[in-house]
XYZ file of C-alpha atoms in Angstrom:
557
model
C -63.599 -13.556 14.081
C -64.005 -11.220 17.024
C -61.567 -8.472 17.642
C -59.974 -9.145 21.092
C -57.097 -6.578 21.324
C -55.781 -3.426 19.734
C -52.153 -2.296 20.329
C -50.775 1.026 19.055
C -47.316 2.459 19.287
C -46.286 5.820 17.780
C -49.501 5.894 15.635
C -50.882 9.434 15.223
C -51.645 10.735 18.799
C -50.561 7.440 20.558
C -46.876 8.186 21.124
C -46.448 5.570 23.669
C -47.644 1.921 23.650
C -51.425 1.819 24.170
C -53.466 -1.293 24.550
C -57.157 -1.384 24.094
C -58.978 -4.713 25.182
C -62.372 -5.484 23.630
C -64.195 -7.816 25.883
C -67.322 -9.820 24.667
C -70.349 -7.374 24.205
C -70.437 -3.731 23.409
C -67.437 -1.535 23.873
C -67.805 2.202 23.769
C -65.080 4.808 23.498
C -66.116 8.328 24.673
C -64.395 11.539 25.253
C -64.068 15.264 24.252
C -63.348 16.326 20.667
C -59.815 15.888 19.744
C -58.880 13.153 22.322
C -58.216 10.472 19.602
C -61.424 8.473 19.326
C -61.268 8.507 15.511
C -57.517 7.638 15.555
C -58.584 4.244 17.067
C -60.835 3.555 14.125
C -58.095 4.679 11.823
C -55.719 2.365 13.499
C -58.130 -0.622 12.897
C -58.440 0.321 9.228
C -54.757 1.030 8.799
C -53.750 -2.498 10.441
C -56.201 -4.260 8.030
C -54.499 -2.829 4.969
C -55.851 0.533 4.254
C -53.692 2.126 1.476
C -55.450 5.594 1.119
C -54.085 8.358 3.189
C -57.282 10.339 2.497
C -59.417 7.688 4.256
C -57.253 7.973 7.177
C -57.591 11.741 7.269
C -54.246 12.568 6.107
C -52.271 13.905 3.036
C -49.611 11.062 2.905
C -49.142 7.777 4.549
C -46.198 9.135 6.757
C -48.710 11.428 8.529
C -49.728 8.466 10.719
C -46.312 8.405 12.469
C -46.423 10.539 15.698
C -44.886 13.829 14.796
C -43.911 14.984 18.354
C -45.265 17.317 20.873
C -44.235 19.818 23.555
C -43.479 17.048 25.934
C -42.572 14.076 23.665
C -40.251 13.760 20.728
C -41.284 12.555 17.437
C -41.015 8.723 16.793
C -39.499 7.055 13.734
C -42.063 4.274 13.445
C -45.865 3.622 13.642
C -47.035 0.190 14.765
C -50.525 -1.259 15.167
C -51.450 -4.888 16.048
C -54.848 -6.380 15.943
C -55.505 -9.705 17.928
C -58.645 -11.747 16.827
C -60.137 -14.545 18.872
C -60.091 -17.771 16.891
C -61.139 -20.249 19.686
C -64.248 -21.244 17.524
C -62.120 -21.927 14.674
C -64.173 -19.609 12.314
C -61.022 -17.974 10.869
C -59.209 -18.972 7.677
C -58.511 -22.811 7.378
C -54.703 -22.360 7.481
C -55.057 -20.627 10.898
C -57.456 -23.049 12.552
C -54.688 -24.374 14.846
C -54.185 -20.986 16.315
C -56.472 -19.770 19.214
C -55.614 -16.245 18.332
C -54.652 -14.463 15.156
C -52.543 -11.279 15.354
C -52.113 -8.921 12.423
C -49.262 -6.314 12.731
C -48.439 -3.493 10.371
C -45.460 -1.134 10.705
C -44.516 2.009 8.859
C -41.157 3.799 9.166
C -40.722 7.502 8.604
C -38.561 6.606 5.602
C -41.549 5.126 3.810
C -40.872 1.370 4.405
C -43.790 -0.908 5.502
C -43.808 -4.203 7.016
C -46.707 -6.681 7.605
C -46.755 -9.750 9.857
C -49.302 -12.371 10.754
C -48.648 -14.025 14.113
C -45.294 -12.262 14.124
C -44.326 -13.882 10.749
C -43.482 -11.516 8.029
C -46.009 -11.566 5.139
C -47.228 -9.495 2.273
C -50.165 -6.943 2.031
C -51.946 -9.502 -0.144
C -51.774 -12.136 2.647
C -53.408 -9.689 5.004
C -56.191 -8.778 2.522
C -56.897 -12.448 1.766
C -56.961 -13.208 5.526
C -60.025 -10.814 5.986
C -61.793 -11.766 2.651
C -65.195 -13.207 3.417
C -65.037 -12.510 7.259
C -66.855 -9.197 7.080
C -63.684 -7.583 8.457
C -61.413 -5.432 6.494
C -60.484 -1.954 5.504
C -63.447 -1.653 3.115
C -65.811 -4.125 4.748
C -69.102 -3.347 6.370
C -67.736 -4.106 9.802
C -66.453 -0.449 10.064
C -69.381 2.073 9.677
C -68.154 5.756 9.634
C -70.117 8.973 9.850
C -72.009 9.308 6.545
C -71.459 5.564 5.779
C -75.132 4.801 6.445
C -76.341 7.364 3.759
C -73.731 5.858 1.330
C -75.274 2.313 1.944
C -78.850 3.576 1.490
C -78.027 5.494 -1.633
C -75.555 2.912 -2.942
C -75.757 1.376 -6.528
C -76.922 -2.144 -6.973
C -73.342 -3.278 -7.786
C -72.088 -1.930 -4.433
C -74.991 -3.445 -2.480
C -74.229 -6.627 -4.077
C -70.475 -6.410 -3.068
C -71.674 -5.935 0.630
C -74.023 -8.801 0.477
C -71.300 -11.154 -1.167
C -68.962 -9.835 1.686
C -71.575 -10.801 4.300
C -72.175 -14.245 2.686
C -68.413 -15.018 2.459
C -68.456 -15.415 -1.204
C -66.145 -12.371 -1.847
C -63.021 -14.374 -1.100
C -63.980 -17.004 -3.692
C -64.851 -14.350 -6.250
C -61.466 -12.825 -5.654
C -59.908 -16.163 -6.157
C -62.043 -16.705 -9.278
C -60.801 -13.501 -10.921
C -57.203 -14.516 -10.147
C -57.823 -17.801 -11.708
C -59.316 -16.216 -14.836
C -56.460 -13.919 -15.172
C -54.022 -16.873 -14.969
C -56.108 -18.855 -17.442
C -56.105 -15.807 -19.909
C -52.326 -15.553 -19.526
C -52.149 -19.400 -20.236
C -54.150 -19.149 -23.417
C -51.932 -16.330 -24.593
C -48.904 -18.418 -23.907
C -50.459 -21.190 -25.865
C -51.120 -18.899 -28.891
C -47.465 -17.912 -28.729
C -46.399 -21.533 -28.558
C -48.290 -22.239 -31.577
C -46.726 -19.286 -33.343
C -43.280 -20.673 -32.203
C -44.023 -24.082 -33.481
C -45.096 -22.768 -36.864
C -41.954 -20.619 -37.023
C -39.734 -23.581 -36.128
C -41.420 -25.737 -38.772
C -40.658 -23.057 -41.451
C -37.035 -22.810 -40.089
C -36.861 -26.782 -40.410
C -37.723 -26.608 -43.998
C -34.982 -23.870 -44.627
C -32.618 -25.838 -42.587
C -33.035 -28.888 -45.026
C -31.636 -26.779 -47.744
C -28.801 -25.803 -45.489
C -27.844 -29.443 -44.884
C -26.294 -29.693 -48.212
C -24.471 -26.497 -47.538
C -23.376 -27.978 -44.216
C -21.981 -31.107 -45.830
C -20.123 -29.018 -48.259
C -19.006 -26.840 -45.301
C -17.774 -29.797 -43.499
C -15.588 -30.985 -46.308
C -14.224 -27.346 -46.675
C -13.881 -27.145 -42.877
C -11.944 -30.362 -42.811
C -9.598 -29.093 -45.612
C -9.292 -25.813 -43.673
C -8.503 -27.563 -40.597
C -5.777 -29.622 -42.235
C -4.370 -26.255 -43.628
C -4.647 -24.515 -40.231
C -3.016 -27.454 -38.559
C -0.163 -27.491 -41.000
C 0.194 -23.703 -40.617
C 0.146 -24.005 -36.910
C 2.784 -26.829 -36.884
C 5.018 -24.710 -39.018
C 4.380 -21.700 -36.813
C 4.938 -23.761 -33.699
C 8.222 -25.113 -35.299
C 9.372 -21.579 -36.119
C 8.276 -20.494 -32.715
C 10.193 -23.279 -30.968
C 13.303 -22.415 -33.047
C 12.995 -18.653 -32.120
C 12.477 -19.608 -28.446
C 15.667 -21.890 -28.605
C 17.615 -19.108 -30.238
C 16.378 -16.499 -27.773
C 17.037 -18.944 -24.974
C 20.704 -19.360 -26.034
C 21.075 -15.554 -26.424
C 19.670 -15.262 -22.934
C 21.954 -17.896 -21.511
C 25.003 -16.224 -23.127
C 23.772 -12.912 -21.772
C 23.463 -14.368 -18.405
C 26.813 -15.816 -18.616
C 28.463 -12.533 -19.756
C 26.534 -10.784 -17.032
C 27.898 -13.325 -14.501
C 31.451 -12.705 -15.817
C 30.891 -8.954 -15.711
C 29.487 -9.319 -12.015
C 32.703 -11.407 -11.082
C 34.892 -8.701 -12.690
C 32.887 -6.034 -10.973
C 33.380 -7.843 -7.716
C 37.045 -8.100 -8.373
C 37.333 -4.328 -9.218
C 35.285 -3.600 -5.991
C 37.792 -5.643 -4.000
C 40.732 -3.815 -5.576
C 38.889 -0.532 -4.985
C 38.494 -1.436 -1.302
C 42.124 -2.514 -1.009
C 43.192 0.801 -2.539
C 40.824 2.568 -0.326
C 42.313 0.894 2.790
C 45.858 1.611 1.494
C 44.893 5.197 0.976
C 43.501 5.506 4.574
C 46.792 3.808 5.921
C 48.745 6.382 3.870
C 46.569 9.135 5.172
C 47.171 7.935 8.746
C 50.937 7.673 8.080
C 51.129 11.087 6.546
C 49.217 12.530 9.521
C 51.543 10.786 11.969
C 54.651 12.214 9.931
C 52.993 15.625 9.903
C 52.458 15.435 13.692
C 55.939 14.133 14.284
C 57.325 17.069 12.005
C 55.169 19.489 14.049
C 56.436 18.086 17.369
C 60.241 18.290 16.103
C 59.577 21.827 15.019
C 58.172 22.651 18.351
C 61.198 21.048 20.150
C 63.557 22.874 17.771
C 61.953 26.180 18.587
C 62.143 25.418 22.350
C 65.804 24.294 22.010
C 66.607 27.454 20.034
C 65.049 29.521 22.820
C 66.950 27.681 25.399
C 70.162 28.113 23.472
C 69.561 31.854 23.285
C 69.012 32.023 26.916
C 72.129 30.038 27.508
C 73.972 32.298 25.292
C 72.869 35.346 27.184
C 73.697 33.629 30.504
C 77.103 32.830 29.154
C 77.841 36.370 27.979
C 76.651 37.624 31.378
C 78.903 35.160 33.184
C 81.900 36.102 30.915
C 81.202 39.748 31.718
C 80.983 38.929 35.472
C 84.229 36.908 35.351
C 86.001 39.815 33.640
C 84.730 42.216 36.386
C 85.760 39.893 38.958
C 89.217 39.421 37.584
C 89.661 43.228 37.458
C 88.412 43.572 41.008
C 90.843 40.704 42.035
C 93.729 42.371 40.397
C 92.916 45.702 42.120
C 92.611 43.954 45.512
C 95.938 42.244 44.959
C 97.562 45.587 43.986
C 96.042 47.222 47.118
C 97.185 44.236 49.155
C 100.753 44.674 47.998
C 100.679 48.490 48.891
C 99.257 47.591 52.424
C 101.959 45.090 52.904
C 104.693 47.520 51.809
C 103.218 50.043 54.233
C 102.907 47.645 57.052
C 106.673 46.810 56.483
C 107.487 50.389 56.472
C 105.468 51.013 59.679
C 107.251 48.060 61.393
C 110.525 49.523 60.528
C 109.391 52.912 61.694
C 108.233 51.483 65.028
C 111.607 50.054 65.815
C 113.302 53.327 64.810
C 110.956 55.490 66.718
C 110.478 53.700 69.994
C 111.765 56.550 71.749
C 109.246 58.920 70.169
C 107.114 61.106 72.069
C 103.817 60.567 73.473
C 102.317 62.321 70.560
C 104.154 60.029 68.285
C 103.110 57.082 70.266
C 99.464 58.126 70.016
C 99.926 58.478 66.290
C 101.575 55.095 66.151
C 98.479 53.632 67.934
C 96.353 55.162 65.482
C 98.397 53.775 62.693
C 98.304 50.410 64.314
C 94.525 50.679 64.639
C 94.393 51.692 61.016
C 96.707 48.824 60.262
C 94.436 46.315 62.100
C 91.453 47.768 60.063
C 93.441 47.400 56.833
C 94.368 43.789 57.920
C 90.642 43.196 58.536
C 89.938 44.654 55.267
C 92.490 42.589 53.678
C 91.104 39.522 55.394
C 87.671 40.485 54.170
C 88.995 41.179 50.678
C 90.723 37.833 50.699
C 87.554 36.225 51.780
C 85.656 37.946 49.025
C 88.449 37.083 46.596
C 88.158 33.372 47.603
C 84.326 33.624 47.206
C 84.883 35.250 43.753
C 87.376 32.605 42.820
C 84.824 29.990 43.810
C 82.175 31.960 41.814
C 84.572 32.071 38.827
C 85.250 28.296 39.244
C 81.540 27.676 39.387
C 80.901 30.052 36.581
C 83.715 28.245 34.585
C 82.136 24.887 35.221
C 78.712 26.286 34.185
C 80.332 27.819 31.188
C 81.797 24.361 30.351
C 78.453 22.724 31.093
C 76.619 25.286 28.893
C 79.156 24.831 26.064
C 78.799 21.183 26.290
C 74.901 21.407 26.447
C 75.065 23.902 23.511
C 77.239 21.426 21.633
C 74.766 18.699 22.276
C 71.960 20.897 21.376
C 73.767 21.759 18.203
C 74.077 18.082 17.492
C 70.449 17.558 18.409
C 69.464 20.395 16.080
C 71.451 18.881 13.357
C 69.887 15.494 13.917
C 66.457 17.134 14.025
C 67.210 19.011 10.834
C 68.298 15.618 9.171
C 65.120 13.888 10.598
C 63.069 16.914 9.290
C 64.648 16.624 5.887
C 64.159 12.751 5.964
C 60.416 13.396 7.073
C 60.057 15.939 4.205
C 61.442 13.341 1.860
C 59.112 10.684 3.214
C 56.191 13.197 3.025
C 57.097 13.880 -0.504
C 57.225 10.207 -1.258
C 53.933 9.682 0.586
C 52.418 12.527 -1.412
C 53.588 10.897 -4.538
C 52.222 7.646 -3.454
C 48.913 9.311 -2.604
C 48.780 11.054 -5.915
C 49.527 7.630 -7.491
C 46.887 6.006 -5.412
C 44.366 8.741 -6.147
C 45.110 8.338 -9.841
C 44.627 4.505 -9.554
C 41.526 5.059 -7.626
C 40.150 7.296 -10.275
C 41.097 4.836 -12.989
C 39.459 2.060 -10.849
C 36.261 4.166 -10.401
C 36.184 4.819 -14.210
C 36.725 1.115 -14.834
C 33.829 0.418 -12.186
C 31.606 2.883 -13.841
C 32.417 1.351 -17.273
C 31.631 -2.132 -15.676
C 28.332 -0.798 -14.304
C 27.318 0.702 -17.571
C 28.200 -2.604 -19.376
C 26.209 -4.516 -16.717
C 23.270 -2.290 -17.121
C 23.410 -2.695 -20.971
C 23.651 -6.489 -20.388
C 20.717 -6.223 -18.075
C 18.700 -4.252 -20.641
C 19.675 -6.755 -23.374
C 18.461 -9.668 -20.917
C 15.328 -7.797 -20.150
C 14.701 -7.200 -23.872
C 15.378 -10.862 -24.535
C 12.905 -11.867 -21.636
C 10.276 -9.593 -23.062
C 10.708 -11.117 -26.493
C 10.490 -14.529 -25.034
C 7.451 -13.554 -23.147
C 5.881 -12.027 -26.240
C 6.606 -15.167 -28.215
C 5.116 -17.212 -25.348
C 2.068 -15.026 -25.332
C 1.840 -15.488 -29.120
C 2.187 -19.104 -28.830
C -0.475 -19.241 -26.184
C -2.724 -16.977 -28.507
C -2.240 -19.328 -31.289
C -2.908 -22.344 -29.058
C -6.179 -20.598 -28.033
C -7.009 -19.996 -31.678
C -6.393 -23.629 -32.373
C -8.600 -24.661 -29.457
C -11.276 -22.195 -30.578
C -11.104 -23.561 -34.039
C -11.397 -27.106 -32.581
C -14.400 -26.041 -30.659
C -15.955 -24.599 -33.673
C -15.335 -27.590 -35.738
C -16.872 -29.792 -32.926
C -19.880 -27.477 -32.690
C -20.233 -27.492 -36.519
C -19.937 -31.353 -36.497
C -22.595 -31.686 -33.715
C -24.746 -29.332 -35.546
C -24.139 -31.224 -38.821
C -25.008 -34.572 -37.119
C -28.186 -33.069 -35.804
C -29.154 -31.859 -39.305
C -28.299 -35.114 -40.752
C -30.484 -36.867 -38.193
C -33.322 -34.384 -39.035
C -32.735 -34.888 -42.660
C -32.480 -38.656 -42.438
C -35.645 -38.866 -40.206
C -37.502 -36.122 -42.299
C -38.365 -34.302 -39.061
C -40.762 -31.345 -39.732
C -42.232 -32.758 -42.819
C -45.816 -33.597 -43.320
C -46.750 -36.985 -41.912
C -47.451 -38.412 -45.257
C -44.334 -37.245 -46.868
C -42.296 -38.424 -43.876
C -43.839 -41.898 -44.086
C -43.134 -42.301 -47.734
C -39.545 -41.084 -47.503
C -38.838 -43.431 -44.478
C -40.288 -46.391 -46.392
C -38.051 -45.302 -49.436
C -35.007 -45.554 -47.193
C -35.986 -48.981 -45.995
C -36.700 -50.427 -49.500
C -33.655 -51.554 -51.496
C -35.105 -50.419 -54.830
C -38.131 -48.129 -54.379
C -40.450 -47.798 -57.307
C -41.720 -44.465 -58.519
C -39.981 -42.417 -55.816
C -37.154 -40.157 -56.999
C -36.938 -37.753 -54.008
C -38.255 -34.493 -52.695
C -38.379 -31.262 -54.598
C -36.035 -29.601 -52.246
C -33.513 -32.513 -52.908
C -33.879 -32.120 -56.833
C -33.869 -28.403 -57.327
C -30.405 -26.690 -57.339
C -30.202 -23.013 -57.539
C -27.338 -20.443 -57.386
C -26.643 -19.350 -53.732
C -27.911 -15.789 -54.187
C -31.437 -17.079 -55.212
C -31.802 -19.943 -52.525
C -33.642 -17.731 -49.906
C -35.987 -16.338 -52.701
C -36.669 -19.811 -54.171
C -37.441 -21.215 -50.590
C -39.876 -18.255 -50.018
C -41.590 -18.811 -53.259
C -42.045 -22.524 -53.213
C -42.818 -22.813 -49.480
C -44.385 -26.064 -48.568
C -43.945 -27.277 -52.186
C -40.348 -28.188 -51.426
C -41.792 -31.217 -49.535
C -43.475 -32.570 -52.602
């Protein structure tokens, strides 16, 4: 096969994808030191399966992954792909249908490796077998490094022979021959082990023949044990059913009692709710009565204040009436005096008509004074009339105030009676409230007692349910034990049948012994054949194994 193309990505100094085309003929790669020429050869060897980091000029395999530079970050994977031209079909037979064969290898920085042939994942072994006999490979002669020529010249005959075999294409078949020889060796070892196993099985068969009689006895004892166990299980099942029925009855009774307690509890709760509503109504009525009493007290205080004001006004009016009466009496007395004086002056006027001018002037003065007095009398009469009207009005007001005071006194008495009645009703309501509170306390105590009884009943029901569950679990356990015993009996029966078949057909015995014993079974009255030594000898159980080991194959005689 001819190398056609090399693709590198993240391998050593090739951080970015680099493709090298190899056209027919000679391809030379030149450049200054350190430019990466040797990295191309390392990429070829690495892609063809090289596993030694030292041969790739590194300390560990992860060194082939690009580690970063000043301009480029480090990569997490190295990948190299080799494309070979297979137009002439000189590649491996399984790839003759492909015109190109591409081998890819990837290495992640975590240490994981991947191989692929034509983009199909494969193993390292597949890659190595691909290049066997082609002259191409990580250790083939197709890659000649510096100093490799000296190694070839100074190589040992065995090393030269490997190169010649590689060039001749026989290394592939030699590798397959080594694999086949190793498989053949493992097969021979397996055959030896099979022979050992066969001999061990034959030895066990001989000892199992002795155990057949034990199995027969075991079967009889097992049948008897089964009958005993079944009888015991039946008795236990019957007792369990009786216990379950009794506990079920207890549970039913507990549930009925619980239902009764719940009904009583609901009745008590309804009574408690009714009492609570009654207490609320009583509280509202008491609050309304207290509010009414408070309003009555406020009205009484206001009426008492008005009565006090009326009494003060009445006292003032009485004092004013007394003052007006005294003034009226004074005015009446003065009016009488003035009338007398006028009469006297009139008499004097008639008597002294002939008085002198001086006396006439004096008379005019007296008349003027009389007019003034008459005006004063008129004014006093007007004032007196006004005072009379005031007195009448005051008397009317006094009468009104007295009537109002009497009405207020009656209202006060009514309010006092209403207050006494409210106090009586309040006392009755307080007594009713106390009785309701006492009844509520008693109801609460009864409710708490009912709840406690309900809790006890629930606990008893839970204990009964737990007991029933425990009994059910015990019953299930016994049923499982019975099923297990049935399975063991069936297994023992199957094993016994197998042993009987082995014993009846004399499997594991020597061919001669087996033929004689089978013939003895077919004949009605065999002559000269009594049985095998193993069938005749009977030994105590502690010595059976020792006797089997001593006699060995002689037990088949």
